[in-house]
Structure formats: structure tokens, C-alpha cells
PDB file of C-alpha atoms in Angstrom:
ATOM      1  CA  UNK A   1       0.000   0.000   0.000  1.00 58.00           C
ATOM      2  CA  UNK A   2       2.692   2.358   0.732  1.00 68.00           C
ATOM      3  CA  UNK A   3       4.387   2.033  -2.548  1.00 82.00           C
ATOM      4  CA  UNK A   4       0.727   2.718  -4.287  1.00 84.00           C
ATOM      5  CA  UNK A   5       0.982   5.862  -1.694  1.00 86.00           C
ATOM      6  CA  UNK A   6       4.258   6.710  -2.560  1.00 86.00           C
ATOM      7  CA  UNK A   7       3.871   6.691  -6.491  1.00 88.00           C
ATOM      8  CA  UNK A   8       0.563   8.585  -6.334  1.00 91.00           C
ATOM      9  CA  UNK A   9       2.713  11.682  -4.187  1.00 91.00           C
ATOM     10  CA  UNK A  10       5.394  11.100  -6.678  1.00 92.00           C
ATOM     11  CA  UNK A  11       2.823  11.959  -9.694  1.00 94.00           C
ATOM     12  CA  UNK A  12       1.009  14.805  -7.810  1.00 95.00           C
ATOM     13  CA  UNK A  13       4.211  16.469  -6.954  1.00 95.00           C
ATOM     14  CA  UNK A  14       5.075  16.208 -10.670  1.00 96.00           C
ATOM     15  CA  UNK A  15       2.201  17.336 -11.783  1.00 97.00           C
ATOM     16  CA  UNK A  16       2.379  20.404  -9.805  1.00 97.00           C
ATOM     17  CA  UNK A  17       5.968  21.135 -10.898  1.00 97.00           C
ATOM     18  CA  UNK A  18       4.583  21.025 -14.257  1.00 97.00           C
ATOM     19  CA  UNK A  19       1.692  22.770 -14.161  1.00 98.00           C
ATOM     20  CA  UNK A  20       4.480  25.751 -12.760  1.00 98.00           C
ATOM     21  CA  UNK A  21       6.778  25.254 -15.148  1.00 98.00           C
ATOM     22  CA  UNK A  22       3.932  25.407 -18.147  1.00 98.00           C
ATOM     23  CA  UNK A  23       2.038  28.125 -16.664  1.00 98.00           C
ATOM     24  CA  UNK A  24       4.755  30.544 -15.334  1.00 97.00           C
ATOM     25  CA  UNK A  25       7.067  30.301 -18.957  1.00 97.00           C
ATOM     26  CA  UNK A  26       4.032  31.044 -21.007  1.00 98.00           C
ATOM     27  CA  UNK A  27       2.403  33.766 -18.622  1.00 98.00           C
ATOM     28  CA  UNK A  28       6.414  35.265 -18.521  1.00 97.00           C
ATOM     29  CA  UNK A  29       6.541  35.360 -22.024  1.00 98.00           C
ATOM     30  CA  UNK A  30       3.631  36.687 -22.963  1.00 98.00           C
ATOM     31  CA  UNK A  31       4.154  39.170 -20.438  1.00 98.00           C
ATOM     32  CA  UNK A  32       6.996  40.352 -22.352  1.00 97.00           C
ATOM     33  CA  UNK A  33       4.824  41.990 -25.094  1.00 97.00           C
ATOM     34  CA  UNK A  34       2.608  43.665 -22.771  1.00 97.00           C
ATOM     35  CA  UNK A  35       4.950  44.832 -19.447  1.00 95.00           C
ATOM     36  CA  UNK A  36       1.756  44.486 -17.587  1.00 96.00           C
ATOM     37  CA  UNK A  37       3.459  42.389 -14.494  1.00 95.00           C
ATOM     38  CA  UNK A  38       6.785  44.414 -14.573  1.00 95.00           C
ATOM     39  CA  UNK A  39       9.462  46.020 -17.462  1.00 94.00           C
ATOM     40  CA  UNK A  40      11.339  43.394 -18.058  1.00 94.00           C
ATOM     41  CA  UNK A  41      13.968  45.690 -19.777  1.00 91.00           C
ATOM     42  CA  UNK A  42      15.045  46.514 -16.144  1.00 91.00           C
ATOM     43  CA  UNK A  43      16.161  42.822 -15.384  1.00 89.00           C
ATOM     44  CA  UNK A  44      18.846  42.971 -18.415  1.00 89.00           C
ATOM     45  CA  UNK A  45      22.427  42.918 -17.773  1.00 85.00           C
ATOM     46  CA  UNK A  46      23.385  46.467 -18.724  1.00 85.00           C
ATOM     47  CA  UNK A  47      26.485  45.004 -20.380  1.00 84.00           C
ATOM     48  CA  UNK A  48      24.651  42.727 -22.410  1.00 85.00           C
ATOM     49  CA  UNK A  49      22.292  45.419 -23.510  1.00 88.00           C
ATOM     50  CA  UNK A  50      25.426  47.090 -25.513  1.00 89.00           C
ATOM     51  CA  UNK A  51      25.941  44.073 -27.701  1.00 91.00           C
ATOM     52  CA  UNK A  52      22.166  43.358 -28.405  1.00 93.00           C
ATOM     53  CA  UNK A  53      22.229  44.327 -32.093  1.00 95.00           C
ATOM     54  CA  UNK A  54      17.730  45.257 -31.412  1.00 96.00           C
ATOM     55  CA  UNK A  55      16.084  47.479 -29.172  1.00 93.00           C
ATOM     56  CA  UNK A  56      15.686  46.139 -25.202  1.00 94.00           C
ATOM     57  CA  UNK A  57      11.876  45.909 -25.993  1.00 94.00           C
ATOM     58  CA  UNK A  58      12.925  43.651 -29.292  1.00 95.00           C
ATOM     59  CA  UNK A  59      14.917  41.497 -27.691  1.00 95.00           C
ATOM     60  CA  UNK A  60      12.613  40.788 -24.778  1.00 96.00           C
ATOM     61  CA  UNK A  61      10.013  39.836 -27.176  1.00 97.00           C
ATOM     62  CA  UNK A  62      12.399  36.974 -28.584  1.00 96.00           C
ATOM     63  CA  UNK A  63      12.966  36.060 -25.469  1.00 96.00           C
ATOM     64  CA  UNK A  64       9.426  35.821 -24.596  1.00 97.00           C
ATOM     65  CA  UNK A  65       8.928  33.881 -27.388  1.00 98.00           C
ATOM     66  CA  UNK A  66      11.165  31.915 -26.445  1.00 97.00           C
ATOM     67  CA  UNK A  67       9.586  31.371 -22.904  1.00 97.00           C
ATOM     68  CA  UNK A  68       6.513  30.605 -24.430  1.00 98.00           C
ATOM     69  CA  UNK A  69       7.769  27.847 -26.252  1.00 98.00           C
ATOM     70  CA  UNK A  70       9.632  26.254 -23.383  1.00 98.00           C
ATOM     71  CA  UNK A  71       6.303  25.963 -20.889  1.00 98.00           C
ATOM     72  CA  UNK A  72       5.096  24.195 -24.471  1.00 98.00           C
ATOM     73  CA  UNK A  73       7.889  21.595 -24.632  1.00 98.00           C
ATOM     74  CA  UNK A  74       6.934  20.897 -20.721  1.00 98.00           C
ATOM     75  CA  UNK A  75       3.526  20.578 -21.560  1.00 97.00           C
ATOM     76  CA  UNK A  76       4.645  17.781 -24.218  1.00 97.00           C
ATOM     77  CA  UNK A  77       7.890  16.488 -23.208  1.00 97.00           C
ATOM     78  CA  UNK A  78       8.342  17.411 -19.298  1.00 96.00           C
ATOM     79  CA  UNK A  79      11.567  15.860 -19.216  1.00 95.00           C
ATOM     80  CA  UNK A  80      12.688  17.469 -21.818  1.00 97.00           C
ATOM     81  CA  UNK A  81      11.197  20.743 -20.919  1.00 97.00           C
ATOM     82  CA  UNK A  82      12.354  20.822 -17.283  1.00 98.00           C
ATOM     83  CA  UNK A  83      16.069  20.726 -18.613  1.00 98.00           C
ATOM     84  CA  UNK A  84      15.506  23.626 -21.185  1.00 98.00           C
ATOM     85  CA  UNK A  85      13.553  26.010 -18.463  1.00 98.00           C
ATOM     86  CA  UNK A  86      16.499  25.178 -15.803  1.00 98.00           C
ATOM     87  CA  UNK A  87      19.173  26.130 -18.434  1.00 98.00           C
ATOM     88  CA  UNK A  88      17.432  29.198 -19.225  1.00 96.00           C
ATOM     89  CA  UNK A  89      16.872  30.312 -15.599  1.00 97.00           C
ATOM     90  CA  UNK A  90      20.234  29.684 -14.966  1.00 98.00           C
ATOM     91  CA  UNK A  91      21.260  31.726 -17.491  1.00 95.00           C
ATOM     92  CA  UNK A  92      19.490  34.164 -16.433  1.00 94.00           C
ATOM     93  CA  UNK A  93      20.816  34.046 -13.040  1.00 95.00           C
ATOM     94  CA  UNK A  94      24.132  33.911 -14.124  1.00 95.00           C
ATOM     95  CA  UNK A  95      23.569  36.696 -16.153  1.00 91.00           C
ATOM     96  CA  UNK A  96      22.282  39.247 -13.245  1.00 91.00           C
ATOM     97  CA  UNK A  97      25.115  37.458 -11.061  1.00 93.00           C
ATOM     98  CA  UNK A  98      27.714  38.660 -13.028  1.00 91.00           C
ATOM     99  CA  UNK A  99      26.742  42.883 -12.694  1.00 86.00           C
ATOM    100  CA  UNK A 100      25.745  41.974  -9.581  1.00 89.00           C
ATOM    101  CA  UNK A 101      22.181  43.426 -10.440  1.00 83.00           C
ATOM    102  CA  UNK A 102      19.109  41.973  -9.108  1.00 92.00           C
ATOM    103  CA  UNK A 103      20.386  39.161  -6.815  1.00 95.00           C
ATOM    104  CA  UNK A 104      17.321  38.384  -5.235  1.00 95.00           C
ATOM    105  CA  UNK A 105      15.776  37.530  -8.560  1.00 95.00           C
ATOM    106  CA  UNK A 106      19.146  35.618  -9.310  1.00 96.00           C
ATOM    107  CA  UNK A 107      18.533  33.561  -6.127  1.00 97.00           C
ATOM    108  CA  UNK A 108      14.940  33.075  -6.962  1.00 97.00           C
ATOM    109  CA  UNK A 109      15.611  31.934 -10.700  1.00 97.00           C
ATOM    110  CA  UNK A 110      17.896  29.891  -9.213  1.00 98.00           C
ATOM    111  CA  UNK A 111      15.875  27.804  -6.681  1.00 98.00           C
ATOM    112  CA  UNK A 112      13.120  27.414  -9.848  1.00 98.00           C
ATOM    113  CA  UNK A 113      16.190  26.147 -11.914  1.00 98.00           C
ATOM    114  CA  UNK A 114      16.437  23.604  -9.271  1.00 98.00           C
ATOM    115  CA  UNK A 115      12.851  22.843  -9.463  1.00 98.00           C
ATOM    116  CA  UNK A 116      12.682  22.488 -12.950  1.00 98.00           C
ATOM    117  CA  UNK A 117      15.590  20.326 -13.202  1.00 98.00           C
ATOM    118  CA  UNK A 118      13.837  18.201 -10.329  1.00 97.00           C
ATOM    119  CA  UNK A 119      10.366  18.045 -12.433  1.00 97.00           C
ATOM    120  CA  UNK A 120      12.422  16.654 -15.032  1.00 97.00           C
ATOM    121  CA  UNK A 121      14.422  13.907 -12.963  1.00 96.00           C
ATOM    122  CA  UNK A 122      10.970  12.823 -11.901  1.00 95.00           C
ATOM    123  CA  UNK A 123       9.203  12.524 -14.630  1.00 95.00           C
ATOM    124  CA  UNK A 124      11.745  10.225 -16.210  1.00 90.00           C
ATOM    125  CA  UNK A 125       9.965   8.088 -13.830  1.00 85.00           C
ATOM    126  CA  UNK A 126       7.020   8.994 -13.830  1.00 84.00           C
ATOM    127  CA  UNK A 127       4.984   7.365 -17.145  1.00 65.00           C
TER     128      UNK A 127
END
């Protein structure tokens, strides 16, 4: 029985990882046409924002894109997806840890990295 128990935690613990990890990319993305939930031009690395050869607001749109299709791949392919959306937040991390800019949000992305990557350990399991 506890092995039934077990499994069934195991899949409801995925499945909320990846409901997050669909919703939060897509919502985050789409966001990034709109700047309804913040300006995400703020959260660029200022040094990164001199070698961007578009506009701030351009280049946050392709990354929104880009966010959008991630929380897609999770929806479809959680394993897969959980390893692209803990790359990306670690990139994005990395890049905010580097100027030193926005550490909280570095330490936040992160700790979802970690989550991500963890949705996607589990649901190599999980069928």
C-alpha cells in the first residue's frame, strides 16, 4: 500500500511542478509583449544590452517567445522541458550574477532552476 501511496505523491508532486513550469514560462513570455506584471527591460544585464544588435523591448520579445515555447515543450515532453527552463533560468541568473544586479531575482531563478531540473528527474519516472 505504501508504494501505491508513494507513487501517487510522486505523480502529484510532478504534476504540480509542471503545471508551474507550463504556466509561469508562457504567462512570462507573454508578459513580455505587454509589461503588464513588470518592465522586463530593467532585469537585463546592462552590459549585455550594448551588444544586443535590437532594441531592449525587441529582444525581450524573442525572449518571450522563447519562454513561451519552453512551458510548451513541458507541456509535451516534461523531461525534456524541465532541462531547457532550468538552463534558461540559470542563465538568467548567471547573467544578473555577473553585474551583480538583481540578486534576489538571481537567487529566486535559481531555486526554480532547481525545481525544474527536479520536475524533469521525476518525470523520467514517472509514465
Amino acid at each position: 500500500m505504501e508504494s501505491k501511496n508513494s507513487q501517487q505523491s510522486l505523480l502529484q508532486t510532478l504534476n504540480l511542478l509542471k503545471a508551474t513550469f507550463v504556466i509561469v514560462p508562457i504567462v512570462a513570455g507573454a508578459d513580455k509583449f505587454t509589461n503588464l506584471l513588470t518592465h522586463w527591460d530593467q532585469y537585463l544585464n546592462p552590459s549585455i544590452i550594448t551588444l544586443l544588435p535590437v532594441s531592449t523591448s525587441t529582444f525581450m520579445m524573442i525572449v518571450g517567445v522563447i519562454e513561451i515555447i519552453a512551458g510548451i515543450i513541458v507541456l509535451r515532453k516534461a523531461e525534456i522541458g524541465g532541462y531547457i527552463v532550468a538552463a534558461w533560468l540559470t542563465a538568467i541568473a548567471l547573467s544578473l550574477i555577473i553585474e551583480f544586479h538583481y540578486v534576489d531575482v538571481a537567487i529566486r531563478d535559481l531555486v526554480m532552476a532547481i525545481s525544474a531540473f527536479s520536475m524533469a528527474r521525476i518525470s523520467k519516472f514517472i509514465k
